XYZ file of C-alpha atoms in Angstrom:
722
model
C 70.612 -77.374 5.657
C 68.831 -74.420 4.039
C 70.939 -71.375 3.158
C 70.869 -68.435 5.528
C 69.542 -65.239 3.972
C 69.546 -61.550 4.898
C 67.315 -59.225 2.880
C 66.812 -55.496 3.424
C 63.948 -53.575 1.784
C 64.714 -49.874 1.236
C 61.473 -47.908 0.799
C 60.925 -44.382 -0.490
C 58.230 -42.857 1.769
C 58.443 -39.229 0.601
C 55.345 -37.098 0.050
C 55.516 -37.729 -3.696
C 54.872 -41.418 -2.974
C 51.492 -40.432 -1.493
C 50.039 -39.523 -4.896
C 47.924 -41.510 -7.335
C 49.355 -41.542 -10.849
C 48.657 -42.932 -14.303
C 45.065 -43.945 -13.577
C 45.847 -46.143 -10.564
C 43.358 -46.165 -7.691
C 46.187 -46.494 -5.140
C 48.977 -44.200 -4.097
C 52.491 -45.051 -5.277
C 53.426 -46.259 -1.788
C 50.377 -48.513 -1.379
C 50.901 -49.867 -4.888
C 54.556 -50.717 -4.165
C 53.728 -52.187 -0.778
C 51.700 -54.921 -2.518
C 55.012 -56.352 -3.679
C 56.741 -55.864 -0.320
C 53.912 -57.386 1.732
C 53.718 -60.377 -0.609
C 57.428 -61.122 -0.233
C 57.364 -60.615 3.535
C 54.263 -62.784 3.949
C 55.904 -65.551 1.914
C 58.908 -65.420 4.224
C 56.717 -65.553 7.341
C 54.794 -68.542 5.956
C 58.031 -70.508 5.495
C 58.672 -70.256 9.280
C 62.407 -70.539 8.666
C 64.624 -68.972 11.314
C 67.411 -68.599 8.749
C 65.422 -66.074 6.672
C 66.091 -62.595 8.054
C 64.416 -59.418 6.850
C 65.102 -55.761 7.535
C 63.094 -52.729 6.404
C 64.202 -49.106 6.289
C 62.724 -45.979 4.768
C 64.216 -42.770 3.440
C 62.687 -39.304 3.120
C 61.067 -39.933 6.498
C 60.007 -37.197 8.918
C 62.484 -38.375 11.547
C 65.902 -40.039 11.647
C 66.743 -43.372 13.276
C 69.597 -45.466 11.899
C 73.068 -46.644 12.992
C 74.762 -43.848 10.971
C 72.484 -41.007 12.068
C 75.357 -38.977 13.562
C 76.426 -38.121 10.013
C 74.158 -35.483 8.450
C 74.394 -37.301 5.115
C 72.172 -40.039 6.563
C 69.428 -37.865 8.026
C 65.739 -38.615 7.346
C 66.503 -42.334 7.082
C 64.646 -44.563 9.545
C 65.082 -48.272 10.257
C 61.561 -49.708 10.582
C 62.694 -53.306 11.169
C 66.181 -54.486 12.088
C 67.461 -57.650 10.453
C 65.888 -60.652 12.176
C 63.387 -63.418 11.604
C 60.132 -61.629 10.901
C 56.938 -62.748 12.653
C 53.281 -61.767 12.543
C 53.807 -59.262 15.348
C 56.493 -57.535 13.268
C 54.141 -57.283 10.299
C 51.514 -55.519 12.376
C 54.003 -53.021 13.770
C 55.480 -52.432 10.307
C 52.057 -51.580 8.907
C 51.775 -48.790 11.497
C 55.289 -47.470 10.835
C 55.374 -47.421 7.033
C 53.490 -44.205 6.294
C 54.235 -41.389 3.815
C 56.064 -38.369 5.233
C 53.922 -35.459 6.392
C 56.157 -32.747 4.862
C 58.276 -32.596 1.676
C 61.803 -33.809 2.466
C 64.757 -34.396 0.171
C 66.314 -37.797 0.622
C 69.020 -39.704 -1.145
C 68.381 -43.360 -2.097
C 72.151 -43.943 -2.381
C 72.613 -42.899 1.258
C 69.792 -45.287 2.210
C 71.636 -48.057 0.330
C 74.760 -47.346 2.400
C 72.708 -47.752 5.600
C 71.301 -51.045 4.256
C 74.827 -52.287 3.472
C 75.893 -51.350 7.012
C 72.899 -53.257 8.457
C 73.857 -56.390 6.520
C 77.534 -56.100 7.464
C 76.743 -55.706 11.174
C 74.307 -58.649 11.139
C 76.102 -61.144 8.889
C 79.679 -60.263 9.878
C 81.928 -62.718 8.006
C 79.440 -65.573 8.074
C 78.044 -67.217 4.968
C 74.736 -65.560 4.025
C 72.833 -64.881 0.852
C 72.659 -61.085 0.982
C 70.129 -58.986 -0.884
C 68.942 -55.375 -1.004
C 65.684 -54.306 -2.679
C 65.398 -50.559 -3.344
C 61.923 -49.188 -4.148
C 61.594 -45.535 -5.220
C 59.917 -43.189 -7.686
C 63.249 -41.330 -8.210
C 61.629 -37.920 -7.692
C 64.137 -36.701 -5.097
C 67.700 -35.478 -5.434
C 70.311 -38.196 -5.865
C 73.935 -37.873 -4.724
C 76.113 -39.452 -7.420
C 79.426 -38.881 -5.615
C 81.560 -41.800 -4.510
C 79.404 -44.325 -6.364
C 82.450 -46.368 -7.393
C 83.342 -47.232 -3.798
C 79.730 -48.254 -3.072
C 79.710 -50.461 -6.177
C 82.956 -52.062 -5.060
C 81.574 -52.676 -1.546
C 78.451 -54.365 -2.950
C 80.610 -56.622 -5.129
C 83.007 -57.514 -2.309
C 80.159 -58.382 0.074
C 78.445 -60.340 -2.717
C 75.142 -58.481 -2.279
C 72.352 -58.943 -4.833
C 70.910 -55.515 -5.672
C 67.371 -55.130 -7.042
C 66.032 -51.643 -7.886
C 62.319 -51.315 -8.623
C 61.163 -47.918 -9.820
C 57.644 -46.509 -9.995
C 56.783 -45.943 -13.677
C 60.347 -46.602 -14.819
C 60.598 -47.060 -18.597
C 60.974 -50.625 -19.857
C 60.746 -51.157 -23.598
C 60.759 -54.964 -23.288
C 57.792 -54.883 -20.903
C 56.002 -52.108 -22.782
C 56.113 -49.509 -20.001
C 56.708 -45.846 -20.900
C 55.844 -42.825 -18.754
C 54.967 -39.644 -20.617
C 55.838 -36.125 -19.397
C 58.564 -37.386 -17.098
C 60.339 -34.689 -15.083
C 64.012 -34.012 -15.919
C 64.988 -34.964 -12.336
C 63.294 -38.355 -12.543
C 64.658 -39.003 -16.033
C 68.210 -38.253 -14.879
C 67.868 -40.299 -11.685
C 66.317 -43.234 -13.540
C 69.210 -43.341 -15.989
C 71.717 -43.142 -13.134
C 70.032 -45.976 -11.183
C 70.037 -48.194 -14.292
C 73.783 -47.663 -14.729
C 74.407 -48.130 -11.011
C 72.550 -51.461 -10.942
C 74.428 -52.618 -14.031
C 77.778 -51.786 -12.411
C 76.808 -53.897 -9.367
C 75.653 -56.755 -11.604
C 72.206 -56.158 -10.175
C 68.754 -55.650 -11.677
C 66.852 -52.397 -12.290
C 63.271 -52.703 -13.521
C 59.831 -51.210 -13.386
C 57.499 -51.834 -10.465
C 54.626 -52.510 -12.885
C 56.265 -55.773 -13.955
C 56.984 -56.798 -10.367
C 53.353 -56.182 -9.297
C 51.961 -57.982 -12.331
C 54.145 -61.011 -11.636
C 52.547 -61.331 -8.210
C 49.566 -62.792 -10.050
C 51.693 -65.698 -11.298
C 51.763 -68.321 -8.523
C 55.107 -69.617 -7.381
C 55.415 -73.384 -7.325
C 57.245 -74.745 -4.314
C 60.681 -76.144 -5.063
C 61.296 -79.246 -2.967
C 64.581 -80.944 -2.307
C 64.781 -84.568 -3.456
C 64.285 -87.001 -0.592
C 64.725 -90.675 -1.562
C 61.833 -93.013 -0.831
C 64.154 -95.996 -1.209
C 67.911 -96.526 -1.269
C 68.942 -100.076 -2.022
C 69.404 -102.578 -4.801
C 67.561 -103.391 -7.993
C 68.012 -107.104 -8.579
C 67.357 -109.370 -11.540
C 67.533 -112.983 -10.351
C 68.215 -114.514 -6.935
C 71.434 -112.831 -5.818
C 71.715 -115.027 -2.706
C 71.688 -118.264 -4.738
C 73.166 -117.456 -8.177
C 76.317 -115.507 -8.979
C 74.884 -114.591 -12.377
C 72.161 -112.435 -10.807
C 72.354 -108.686 -11.549
C 72.433 -106.248 -8.640
C 72.352 -102.456 -9.188
C 72.505 -99.801 -6.456
C 69.619 -97.396 -7.052
C 67.605 -94.608 -5.447
C 63.865 -93.974 -5.847
C 62.389 -90.439 -5.748
C 58.797 -89.210 -6.179
C 58.152 -87.761 -9.633
C 54.586 -86.562 -9.076
C 52.964 -85.992 -5.702
C 49.706 -84.208 -4.984
C 50.284 -80.753 -3.524
C 47.734 -80.259 -0.778
C 46.379 -76.893 0.284
C 47.073 -75.765 3.814
C 44.325 -76.670 6.254
C 42.700 -74.520 8.914
C 43.114 -75.454 12.566
C 40.889 -74.692 15.526
C 42.038 -71.838 17.726
C 40.633 -69.966 20.713
C 41.359 -66.503 22.023
C 44.002 -66.530 24.710
C 42.619 -65.278 28.028
C 44.181 -62.009 29.095
C 46.127 -62.017 32.335
C 45.793 -58.903 34.452
C 47.339 -58.117 37.793
C 45.475 -56.332 40.561
C 46.881 -53.977 43.165
C 47.656 -56.808 45.601
C 49.740 -58.581 42.979
C 47.247 -61.380 42.369
C 46.817 -62.491 38.790
C 43.308 -62.548 37.362
C 42.001 -63.764 34.043
C 39.580 -62.002 31.706
C 38.031 -63.153 28.470
C 38.222 -60.609 25.718
C 40.228 -59.507 22.720
C 43.900 -59.099 23.369
C 46.208 -56.603 21.757
C 49.059 -59.066 22.052
C 50.805 -60.071 18.823
C 49.701 -63.692 19.125
C 46.266 -63.718 20.713
C 45.276 -67.184 19.486
C 45.974 -70.463 21.204
C 45.926 -73.819 19.438
C 43.184 -76.222 20.502
C 44.511 -79.663 21.375
C 42.373 -82.786 21.522
C 42.300 -85.052 24.555
C 40.937 -88.566 24.002
C 39.502 -90.644 26.834
C 38.475 -94.290 26.607
C 35.374 -95.571 28.403
C 33.598 -98.891 28.821
C 30.124 -99.627 30.120
C 30.033 -100.329 33.853
C 26.745 -100.258 35.741
C 28.530 -99.799 39.070
C 30.494 -96.740 37.900
C 29.058 -93.184 38.102
C 27.121 -92.443 34.932
C 27.246 -96.090 33.866
C 30.709 -95.701 32.257
C 34.239 -96.255 33.522
C 37.431 -94.675 32.208
C 40.184 -97.042 31.112
C 43.817 -96.413 30.303
C 45.036 -96.753 26.767
C 47.661 -99.223 27.982
C 44.845 -101.580 28.971
C 43.429 -101.648 25.422
C 43.964 -104.602 23.103
C 43.613 -104.716 19.349
C 40.893 -106.787 17.811
C 39.569 -107.577 14.349
C 35.888 -107.546 13.517
C 34.687 -110.983 12.498
C 30.992 -110.890 11.746
C 29.226 -109.418 14.763
C 32.067 -110.254 17.149
C 35.671 -109.131 17.647
C 38.697 -111.410 17.568
C 41.325 -110.047 20.001
C 45.022 -110.282 19.191
C 47.486 -109.321 21.910
C 50.526 -107.171 21.318
C 52.804 -110.213 21.661
C 50.951 -111.932 18.819
C 50.777 -108.974 16.427
C 53.685 -110.352 14.400
C 51.472 -113.162 13.110
C 49.427 -110.596 11.147
C 52.506 -109.165 9.450
C 54.767 -110.526 6.744
C 58.460 -110.782 7.465
C 59.907 -108.769 4.588
C 63.280 -107.283 3.743
C 63.805 -104.081 1.729
C 64.442 -104.634 -1.938
C 63.408 -104.062 -5.553
C 63.248 -107.375 -7.404
C 62.431 -107.796 -11.091
C 59.706 -110.427 -11.552
C 59.418 -110.318 -15.336
C 58.659 -108.221 -18.402
C 55.497 -107.275 -20.289
C 54.641 -105.529 -23.542
C 53.389 -101.906 -23.192
C 50.080 -102.935 -24.757
C 49.315 -105.156 -21.769
C 49.328 -102.166 -19.399
C 45.943 -100.445 -19.156
C 45.721 -96.880 -17.912
C 43.407 -97.769 -15.037
C 46.123 -99.981 -13.560
C 48.165 -96.999 -12.299
C 47.379 -97.135 -8.575
C 49.717 -94.489 -7.184
C 51.833 -91.448 -7.827
C 54.717 -91.950 -10.223
C 58.325 -92.190 -9.078
C 61.712 -92.087 -10.766
C 64.489 -94.640 -10.236
C 68.084 -93.561 -10.849
C 71.490 -94.999 -10.109
C 72.915 -94.262 -6.683
C 75.029 -91.140 -6.707
C 78.822 -91.541 -6.746
C 78.434 -95.122 -8.029
C 79.669 -95.068 -11.636
C 79.378 -98.838 -12.029
C 75.695 -98.714 -11.011
C 75.057 -95.856 -13.446
C 76.548 -97.879 -16.300
C 74.567 -101.011 -15.393
C 71.266 -99.151 -15.023
C 71.815 -97.337 -18.326
C 72.315 -100.700 -20.054
C 69.116 -102.042 -18.471
C 67.128 -98.937 -19.512
C 68.346 -99.118 -23.118
C 67.540 -102.825 -23.278
C 63.958 -102.186 -22.205
C 63.651 -99.294 -24.660
C 65.063 -101.162 -27.659
C 62.938 -104.272 -26.989
C 59.790 -102.200 -26.265
C 59.185 -103.783 -22.880
C 58.163 -102.765 -19.363
C 59.452 -104.505 -16.230
C 57.303 -105.731 -13.332
C 59.001 -105.590 -9.918
C 58.260 -106.480 -6.301
C 59.177 -103.629 -3.973
C 59.583 -103.402 -0.199
C 60.618 -99.915 0.953
C 61.591 -100.796 4.536
C 61.947 -103.891 6.642
C 58.555 -105.195 7.725
C 56.660 -103.110 5.165
C 54.031 -104.732 2.983
C 55.270 -105.563 -0.528
C 53.855 -103.768 -3.559
C 54.047 -104.351 -7.306
C 55.659 -101.746 -9.558
C 55.643 -101.273 -13.305
C 58.987 -99.908 -14.544
C 59.117 -98.017 -17.849
C 62.322 -96.736 -19.509
C 62.771 -92.983 -20.009
C 65.614 -91.671 -22.166
C 66.156 -87.918 -22.516
C 69.194 -85.858 -23.487
C 71.725 -86.178 -20.650
C 69.242 -88.005 -18.407
C 68.124 -91.626 -18.210
C 65.893 -93.231 -15.606
C 63.121 -95.709 -14.889
C 59.618 -94.337 -14.288
C 57.420 -96.463 -12.049
C 53.799 -96.649 -10.933
C 52.211 -99.009 -8.435
C 50.162 -101.874 -9.871
C 46.985 -103.198 -8.226
C 46.531 -106.635 -6.712
C 43.462 -108.706 -7.580
C 41.598 -107.338 -4.517
C 42.225 -103.746 -5.652
C 40.322 -104.120 -8.923
C 36.642 -103.105 -8.944
C 34.862 -105.066 -11.662
C 31.474 -103.699 -12.676
C 29.234 -104.714 -15.551
C 27.347 -102.018 -17.422
C 25.050 -102.354 -20.433
C 26.678 -101.529 -23.789
C 26.139 -98.039 -25.219
C 25.948 -98.996 -28.899
C 23.267 -101.702 -28.740
C 20.370 -102.966 -26.647
C 20.048 -106.614 -25.768
C 16.451 -107.710 -25.240
C 15.244 -110.345 -22.797
C 15.219 -112.907 -25.591
C 18.861 -112.123 -26.432
C 18.151 -110.129 -29.592
C 20.565 -107.255 -30.353
C 18.919 -103.952 -31.329
C 21.187 -101.307 -32.929
C 18.491 -98.740 -33.817
C 16.466 -97.459 -30.918
C 15.331 -94.144 -29.460
C 17.752 -94.655 -26.560
C 20.723 -95.294 -28.877
C 22.709 -92.563 -30.676
C 21.907 -92.285 -34.357
C 24.566 -92.047 -37.039
C 23.722 -88.357 -37.498
C 24.216 -87.724 -33.761
C 27.556 -89.545 -33.761
C 28.766 -87.459 -36.707
C 27.655 -84.250 -34.994
C 29.436 -85.244 -31.782
C 32.624 -86.152 -33.688
C 32.553 -82.772 -35.414
C 32.065 -80.968 -32.086
C 34.956 -82.852 -30.451
C 37.180 -81.987 -33.404
C 36.253 -78.307 -33.188
C 36.962 -78.193 -29.449
C 40.449 -79.730 -29.770
C 42.769 -77.944 -27.317
C 46.012 -79.377 -28.699
C 46.979 -76.283 -30.722
C 44.414 -73.720 -29.609
C 46.930 -71.637 -27.650
C 48.872 -68.704 -29.080
C 52.519 -67.725 -28.668
C 53.640 -64.108 -28.308
C 54.155 -64.089 -32.079
C 50.622 -65.403 -32.682
C 51.698 -68.914 -33.678
C 49.484 -71.851 -32.583
C 50.764 -73.784 -29.588
C 49.587 -76.000 -26.732
C 46.681 -74.423 -24.846
C 47.311 -75.692 -21.311
C 51.045 -76.281 -20.692
C 51.515 -78.310 -17.537
C 53.884 -75.748 -16.004
C 51.235 -72.995 -16.400
C 48.261 -74.949 -15.048
C 48.036 -74.119 -11.351
C 45.882 -75.657 -8.621
C 43.042 -73.142 -8.034
C 42.213 -74.158 -4.458
C 45.840 -74.303 -3.301
C 46.839 -70.884 -4.607
C 43.535 -69.235 -3.707
C 43.933 -70.279 -0.073
C 47.569 -69.159 -0.083
C 46.579 -65.803 -1.573
C 43.788 -65.261 0.939
C 45.875 -66.243 3.979
C 48.850 -64.178 2.828
C 46.708 -61.081 2.222
C 44.790 -61.403 5.480
C 48.050 -61.783 7.421
C 49.393 -58.460 6.114
C 46.131 -56.546 5.537
C 43.737 -57.641 8.318
C 41.221 -54.844 7.721
C 40.932 -54.913 3.922
C 38.780 -57.039 1.664
C 40.521 -60.028 0.105
C 41.038 -59.415 -3.633
C 39.642 -61.770 -6.281
C 41.700 -64.772 -7.432
C 44.610 -64.169 -9.770
C 43.893 -64.447 -13.497
C 46.624 -67.079 -13.853
C 44.701 -69.313 -11.425
C 41.273 -68.916 -13.082
C 42.571 -68.834 -16.656
C 41.638 -72.424 -17.482
C 38.317 -72.651 -15.651
C 36.428 -72.141 -18.914
C 37.065 -73.149 -22.549
C 38.795 -70.585 -24.791
C 36.318 -67.990 -26.091
C 37.619 -68.078 -29.675
C 37.310 -71.870 -29.688
C 33.694 -71.655 -28.454
C 32.820 -69.081 -31.089
C 34.381 -71.248 -33.765
C 32.442 -74.305 -32.554
C 29.031 -72.591 -32.397
C 27.789 -74.193 -35.684
C 28.872 -77.608 -34.411
C 27.176 -76.993 -31.059
C 23.950 -75.972 -32.801
C 24.038 -79.053 -35.029
C 24.752 -81.281 -32.024
C 21.849 -79.760 -30.080
C 19.491 -80.403 -32.976
C 20.746 -83.963 -33.475
C 20.381 -84.772 -29.768
C 17.030 -82.943 -29.552
C 18.258 -80.878 -26.595
C 15.481 -78.902 -24.919
C 15.639 -76.487 -22.055
C 14.024 -77.829 -18.915
C 11.642 -75.225 -17.465
C 12.494 -74.160 -13.919
C 10.603 -75.888 -11.179
C 7.668 -73.715 -10.227
C 7.507 -72.820 -6.568
C 4.293 -73.597 -4.830
C 2.268 -70.435 -4.272
C 0.122 -70.232 -1.211
C -0.687 -66.610 -0.795
C -3.102 -65.675 1.902
C -6.312 -67.432 1.008
C -9.402 -68.689 2.734
C -8.810 -72.097 4.282
C -10.865 -74.861 2.669
C -13.628 -76.203 4.906
C -14.430 -79.936 4.937
C -17.847 -80.952 3.578
C -18.895 -82.232 6.955
C -18.193 -78.836 8.472
C -16.113 -80.509 11.184
C -12.661 -78.919 11.646
C -10.553 -81.793 12.978
C -7.458 -79.577 13.271
C -9.279 -77.149 15.519
C -10.553 -79.975 17.694
C -7.087 -81.458 18.116
C -5.435 -78.109 18.770
C -4.970 -77.325 22.442
C -4.249 -73.640 21.801
C -6.859 -71.055 22.716
C -8.061 -68.352 20.346
C -6.058 -65.739 22.219
C -2.817 -67.680 21.921
C -3.168 -69.086 18.417
C -0.761 -66.444 17.031
C 1.705 -66.721 19.923
C 4.963 -68.697 19.570
C 6.416 -70.565 22.529
C 10.233 -70.789 22.757
C 9.895 -74.455 23.752
C 8.129 -75.404 20.499
C 9.072 -72.498 18.274
C 9.600 -74.057 14.849
C 6.399 -76.186 14.643
C 4.249 -73.346 16.002
C 5.810 -70.863 13.576
C 5.090 -73.198 10.650
C 1.493 -73.634 11.841
C 0.966 -69.857 12.008
C 2.471 -69.361 8.559
C 0.250 -72.119 7.164
C -2.904 -70.449 8.447
C -1.798 -66.809 7.981
C -4.549 -64.709 6.448
C -2.723 -61.387 6.074
C 0.718 -59.812 5.881
C 0.373 -58.455 9.416
C 0.103 -61.985 10.802
C 3.210 -63.001 8.853
C 5.236 -60.009 10.057
C 4.152 -60.601 13.648
C 5.136 -64.280 13.464
C 8.565 -63.459 12.010
C 9.094 -60.755 14.663
C 8.196 -63.176 17.468
C 10.353 -65.942 16.106
C 13.209 -63.476 15.518
C 13.186 -62.382 19.158
C 13.234 -66.014 20.255
C 16.253 -66.658 17.993
C 18.034 -63.616 19.426
C 17.372 -64.887 22.960
C 18.851 -68.246 22.012
C 22.033 -66.468 20.914
C 22.222 -64.151 23.934
C 21.805 -66.961 26.452
C 24.173 -69.418 24.753
C 27.759 -70.251 25.618
C 30.120 -70.174 22.666
C 28.614 -71.929 19.652
C 26.183 -74.166 21.556
C 23.102 -72.550 19.969
C 24.445 -72.172 16.433
C 22.733 -75.314 15.161
C 19.282 -74.249 16.394
C 19.759 -70.717 15.059
C 20.781 -71.912 11.583
C 17.785 -74.269 11.469
C 15.431 -71.469 12.549
C 16.763 -68.999 9.977
C 16.362 -71.629 7.273
C 12.724 -72.204 8.273
C 11.915 -68.463 8.264
C 13.588 -68.031 4.879
C 11.850 -71.033 3.349
C 8.404 -69.974 4.589
C 8.817 -66.390 3.337
C 9.873 -67.646 -0.095
C 6.889 -69.994 -0.266
C 4.293 -67.314 0.503
C 6.139 -64.801 -1.708
C 6.961 -62.339 1.057
C 10.787 -62.057 0.717
C 10.825 -58.539 2.131
C 9.743 -59.759 5.570
C 12.739 -62.087 5.850
C 15.139 -59.578 4.287
C 14.193 -56.922 6.855
C 14.665 -59.403 9.688
C 18.053 -60.742 8.516
C 19.385 -57.200 7.957
C 18.505 -56.321 11.542
C 19.974 -59.596 12.782
C 23.285 -58.971 10.987
C 23.501 -55.430 12.391
C 23.039 -56.711 15.935
C 25.799 -59.277 15.390
C 28.088 -56.598 13.953
C 27.384 -54.156 16.805
C 27.833 -56.834 19.479
C 24.277 -56.482 20.780
C 23.788 -60.241 21.239
C 25.802 -60.567 24.441
C 29.342 -60.536 23.071
C 31.262 -61.240 19.902
C 29.058 -63.450 17.683
C 30.986 -63.142 14.423
C 31.510 -66.906 14.367
C 27.719 -67.271 14.082
C 27.707 -65.001 11.049
C 30.387 -67.213 9.510
C 28.019 -70.187 9.994
C 25.198 -68.173 8.360
C 27.461 -67.363 5.409
C 28.438 -71.025 5.123
C 24.761 -72.030 5.019
C 23.980 -69.232 2.495
C 21.105 -67.850 4.541
C 21.426 -64.278 3.264
C 18.963 -62.017 1.498
C 16.303 -63.520 -0.773
C 17.144 -62.235 -4.259
C 15.263 -62.173 -7.561
C 16.801 -65.478 -8.594
C 15.117 -67.239 -5.677
C 11.884 -65.232 -5.625
C 10.550 -63.319 -8.624
C 8.830 -60.747 -6.377
C 12.053 -59.842 -4.549
C 13.651 -56.444 -5.138
C 17.148 -57.636 -4.264
C 19.645 -58.199 -7.082
C 21.971 -61.203 -6.969
C 25.056 -58.973 -6.592
C 23.517 -57.225 -3.569
C 22.738 -60.587 -1.968
C 26.359 -61.701 -2.407
C 27.602 -58.398 -0.997
C 25.374 -58.849 2.060
C 27.048 -62.149 2.955
C 30.493 -60.565 3.292
C 32.169 -60.898 6.732
C 31.097 -58.474 9.453
């Protein structure tokens, strides 16, 4: 069971925390709250009821705490009592944590006493991991009396104390504040000594904020995939067979990013004067205004006598069948056992192979580690002997493995691993014959003609000069020792423990920030996540001569961009016969030839754009089509019209690019976005704008059309959420 925890954050919210210092674009309080919100959001994401958080502030305008009857604890307010924190608590906290309106002296030591009292009242004598995090700029008066008793209380209650100061000096981190006031200098020194007496930590907030950019990898508890025996020989027949009690744990397993689920707004329930309950659809101010969408599956079969030609059937009436050609072979539930092998759990050694016989492509699965069963000393000794035997004879073992009774057997390759104070077997799953995909490709170093002749010099084969240039380039781009230590010594460039999954941590960062800051723009990805997206700059600069030589040897040429077809307004070509077949086939009158019908909007719009003779005709067509699109949105239920709208916007955009009139589309899409933002299209249509963003149907920039006046950065800015 996970440990129970109780953490209290003590925040300095005095007026001095409402100032921007040392070139930061945020106030001290907002800057510190980045750290607090990150830690709180991480706790909320864990969804553990055993993680309890409390938040209190000192130097507040009012007073609200369990010890408020004593004047020594005035201007201290409890924002959040110790409890499991939820999304609703985060939203209320954001409204409560504000800087004081008037200058007030407050004592951080008194606030610590209130935090200790909160923990003592909540935890009582139960086993908890207790922690207090004090955040202050140390600009207020500090009462140093009776510190020894507070230190003793913190030690007795086994509370971890962390003090983070705004612009506190830290020589190891390289942080030094100039022109520090005597009060802050004295308080900072006192807090350092106080934290040391409590066996706690006192550091600078700059380091804590910077470390937020280093993703935290999830620590998982080991859960065995298999607990049983490793056997060498037939233990049921021969007494000489070896049986070892072992456990199998995953060594590597892909960490998947969290996925988004479908939600809908909960309908609000209102009560009228008569006491009847009515339901309205709109935005709710409730803490949890979203409801999870659940799928309901129905099974139907064709039945001409049933309404609609289909009849619902119960899932209990279904039978499994296997496709066999164009038919299905049914197998009843009572006969399902004939399609399964009767297997018993076990890990049986089949034989041994040399490491050279194992090809890298044969690794079919994640890797696992096999160790002796805990508390079994005899098994540990036997497995150690087996591991050393494999290592000394340079052999791998091949084993048949069944994890649970009735499971399909798999083949494993077992390799010995010997490290200081740790020995184990590493395993990967091997493929069966049906798992191998055998493809034949022509060789890259020669060409075989129809007559069977081998050609080694050809324009489609790399020359010796090209191979030398490529070898030189590969050597120059070697990452093995291209990294640098803090002392400037060469080291590995991409250590495994510093190479983070970009998509996983980007999603976590975005969700965490949006949960705590719903109205602010999501910041860019952390540098630690994007660090290895591109080769090292110094390595590229060093390899420039090799790259140039390789380009010359390979005769690399830049492919010119594909020219867009230009069909500015021009006189339509007349056939030699003088007979306009298109006009004869058209059923539209002269008066209606520039009118677009909602029933056939896209083809008629394309026809008008094809025959447009002036900019006025183009603008009129886009205006007409735009109104039709807006009507589609206004008259639609939910997202039923989103597909048609996206298709229509794509057609308008494509046509305006082709005739080099990007301004016409840009004006239209700006107006369309404003109407979505202002709710002028019959309700909240922000989900439609998300679909437009997904389809990248924003402004036409200079990259797409040379005559556009929109820069690429402006086009990206335009596609931000409304």
